[in-house]
Amino acid sequence: MFSWVPVTKIGIFIMQGVYIFKITTRKKEFHRAVNIASRNTVVGKLPNTTVKLPEKGLIKMSLQTFYEVYTNSPIDQAILQTYLETEFDKQGITTLFEYGIYNHKYQ
């Protein structure tokens, strides 16, 4: 007599593997898109970016959903928000976001 239990278990394991793969891929794509949008905002959009910015280390992911972007230029809050929204739209990021500006000079 044939039992469907082993076949069902194998099917469940395969579906879990596919689901985990899709989630991992989506997270990687999201982080990549945020990095590109953040870098484009700092390098190409913000005024007074005359200081040579590093190729690596400009954007640091501190937590799973917390990014730090380093620049030595003064930043206008309204302009920054506009540029971030524009770059996020270009990258297809529709997630709500918050940002803060911190001056490391006076630490």
JSON list of N, CA and C in Angstrom, two decimals, residues 2 6 11 16 23 29 32-33 38 43 47 56 58 61 78 81 84 87-88 98:
[
{"chain": "A", "resi": 2, "resn": "PHE", "atom": "N", "xyz": [0.53, 2.23, -0.80]},
{"chain": "A", "resi": 2, "resn": "PHE", "atom": "CA", "xyz": [1.30, 3.46, -0.97]},
{"chain": "A", "resi": 2, "resn": "PHE", "atom": "C", "xyz": [0.87, 4.50, 0.06]},
{"chain": "A", "resi": 6, "resn": "PRO", "atom": "N", "xyz": [5.25, 10.56, 3.10]},
{"chain": "A", "resi": 6, "resn": "PRO", "atom": "CA", "xyz": [6.60, 11.00, 2.71]},
{"chain": "A", "resi": 6, "resn": "PRO", "atom": "C", "xyz": [6.59, 12.00, 1.55]},
{"chain": "A", "resi": 11, "resn": "GLY", "atom": "N", "xyz": [7.23, 17.63, -0.29]},
{"chain": "A", "resi": 11, "resn": "GLY", "atom": "CA", "xyz": [6.62, 18.81, -0.90]},
{"chain": "A", "resi": 11, "resn": "GLY", "atom": "C", "xyz": [6.66, 20.02, 0.02]},
{"chain": "A", "resi": 16, "resn": "GLN", "atom": "N", "xyz": [9.02, 25.30, 1.47]},
{"chain": "A", "resi": 16, "resn": "GLN", "atom": "CA", "xyz": [9.70, 26.14, 2.45]},
{"chain": "A", "resi": 16, "resn": "GLN", "atom": "C", "xyz": [11.02, 26.66, 1.88]},
{"chain": "A", "resi": 23, "resn": "ILE", "atom": "N", "xyz": [12.35, 35.21, -0.18]},
{"chain": "A", "resi": 23, "resn": "ILE", "atom": "CA", "xyz": [12.48, 36.25, 0.83]},
{"chain": "A", "resi": 23, "resn": "ILE", "atom": "C", "xyz": [13.92, 36.77, 0.85]},
{"chain": "A", "resi": 29, "resn": "GLU", "atom": "N", "xyz": [17.74, 42.45, -2.93]},
{"chain": "A", "resi": 29, "resn": "GLU", "atom": "CA", "xyz": [17.36, 43.45, -3.93]},
{"chain": "A", "resi": 29, "resn": "GLU", "atom": "C", "xyz": [16.98, 44.78, -3.28]},
{"chain": "A", "resi": 32, "resn": "ARG", "atom": "N", "xyz": [20.17, 46.48, -1.98]},
{"chain": "A", "resi": 32, "resn": "ARG", "atom": "CA", "xyz": [20.92, 46.98, -3.13]},
{"chain": "A", "resi": 32, "resn": "ARG", "atom": "C", "xyz": [20.30, 48.26, -3.67]},
{"chain": "A", "resi": 33, "resn": "ALA", "atom": "N", "xyz": [18.97, 48.28, -3.78]},
{"chain": "A", "resi": 33, "resn": "ALA", "atom": "CA", "xyz": [18.27, 49.46, -4.28]},
{"chain": "A", "resi": 33, "resn": "ALA", "atom": "C", "xyz": [18.44, 50.66, -3.34]},
{"chain": "A", "resi": 38, "resn": "SER", "atom": "N", "xyz": [20.75, 55.87, -2.17]},
{"chain": "A", "resi": 38, "resn": "SER", "atom": "CA", "xyz": [21.47, 56.70, -1.20]},
{"chain": "A", "resi": 38, "resn": "SER", "atom": "C", "xyz": [22.74, 57.27, -1.81]},
{"chain": "A", "resi": 43, "resn": "VAL", "atom": "N", "xyz": [26.17, 61.54, -4.09]},
{"chain": "A", "resi": 43, "resn": "VAL", "atom": "CA", "xyz": [27.17, 61.82, -5.12]},
{"chain": "A", "resi": 43, "resn": "VAL", "atom": "C", "xyz": [26.66, 62.76, -6.19]},
{"chain": "A", "resi": 47, "resn": "PRO", "atom": "N", "xyz": [24.08, 69.56, -3.23]},
{"chain": "A", "resi": 47, "resn": "PRO", "atom": "CA", "xyz": [25.01, 70.64, -3.55]},
{"chain": "A", "resi": 47, "resn": "PRO", "atom": "C", "xyz": [26.21, 70.64, -2.60]},
{"chain": "A", "resi": 56, "resn": "LYS", "atom": "N", "xyz": [34.11, 53.01, -1.36]},
{"chain": "A", "resi": 56, "resn": "LYS", "atom": "CA", "xyz": [33.52, 52.05, -0.42]},
{"chain": "A", "resi": 56, "resn": "LYS", "atom": "C", "xyz": [33.41, 52.70, 0.95]},
{"chain": "A", "resi": 58, "resn": "LEU", "atom": "N", "xyz": [30.92, 54.52, 2.08]},
{"chain": "A", "resi": 58, "resn": "LEU", "atom": "CA", "xyz": [30.08, 55.72, 2.11]},
{"chain": "A", "resi": 58, "resn": "LEU", "atom": "C", "xyz": [28.74, 55.42, 2.78]},
{"chain": "A", "resi": 61, "resn": "MET", "atom": "N", "xyz": [25.23, 49.92, 6.69]},
{"chain": "A", "resi": 61, "resn": "MET", "atom": "CA", "xyz": [23.97, 49.40, 7.22]},
{"chain": "A", "resi": 61, "resn": "MET", "atom": "C", "xyz": [24.23, 49.00, 8.67]},
{"chain": "A", "resi": 78, "resn": "ALA", "atom": "N", "xyz": [15.13, 69.87, 3.52]},
{"chain": "A", "resi": 78, "resn": "ALA", "atom": "CA", "xyz": [14.06, 69.80, 2.50]},
{"chain": "A", "resi": 78, "resn": "ALA", "atom": "C", "xyz": [14.60, 69.24, 1.18]},
{"chain": "A", "resi": 81, "resn": "GLN", "atom": "N", "xyz": [15.25, 65.42, 1.52]},
{"chain": "A", "resi": 81, "resn": "GLN", "atom": "CA", "xyz": [14.04, 64.61, 1.44]},
{"chain": "A", "resi": 81, "resn": "GLN", "atom": "C", "xyz": [13.55, 64.49, 0.01]},
{"chain": "A", "resi": 84, "resn": "LEU", "atom": "N", "xyz": [15.92, 62.14, -1.88]},
{"chain": "A", "resi": 84, "resn": "LEU", "atom": "CA", "xyz": [15.73, 60.74, -1.46]},
{"chain": "A", "resi": 84, "resn": "LEU", "atom": "C", "xyz": [14.46, 60.17, -2.06]},
{"chain": "A", "resi": 87, "resn": "GLU", "atom": "N", "xyz": [15.03, 59.51, -5.79]},
{"chain": "A", "resi": 87, "resn": "GLU", "atom": "CA", "xyz": [15.89, 58.35, -6.04]},
{"chain": "A", "resi": 87, "resn": "GLU", "atom": "C", "xyz": [15.21, 57.04, -5.64]},
{"chain": "A", "resi": 88, "resn": "PHE", "atom": "N", "xyz": [14.46, 57.05, -4.55]},
{"chain": "A", "resi": 88, "resn": "PHE", "atom": "CA", "xyz": [13.73, 55.85, -4.15]},
{"chain": "A", "resi": 88, "resn": "PHE", "atom": "C", "xyz": [12.69, 55.48, -5.20]},
{"chain": "A", "resi": 98, "resn": "GLU", "atom": "N", "xyz": [12.14, 57.11, 7.23]},
{"chain": "A", "resi": 98, "resn": "GLU", "atom": "CA", "xyz": [12.49, 58.26, 8.05]},
{"chain": "A", "resi": 98, "resn": "GLU", "atom": "C", "xyz": [13.97, 58.50, 7.87]}
]
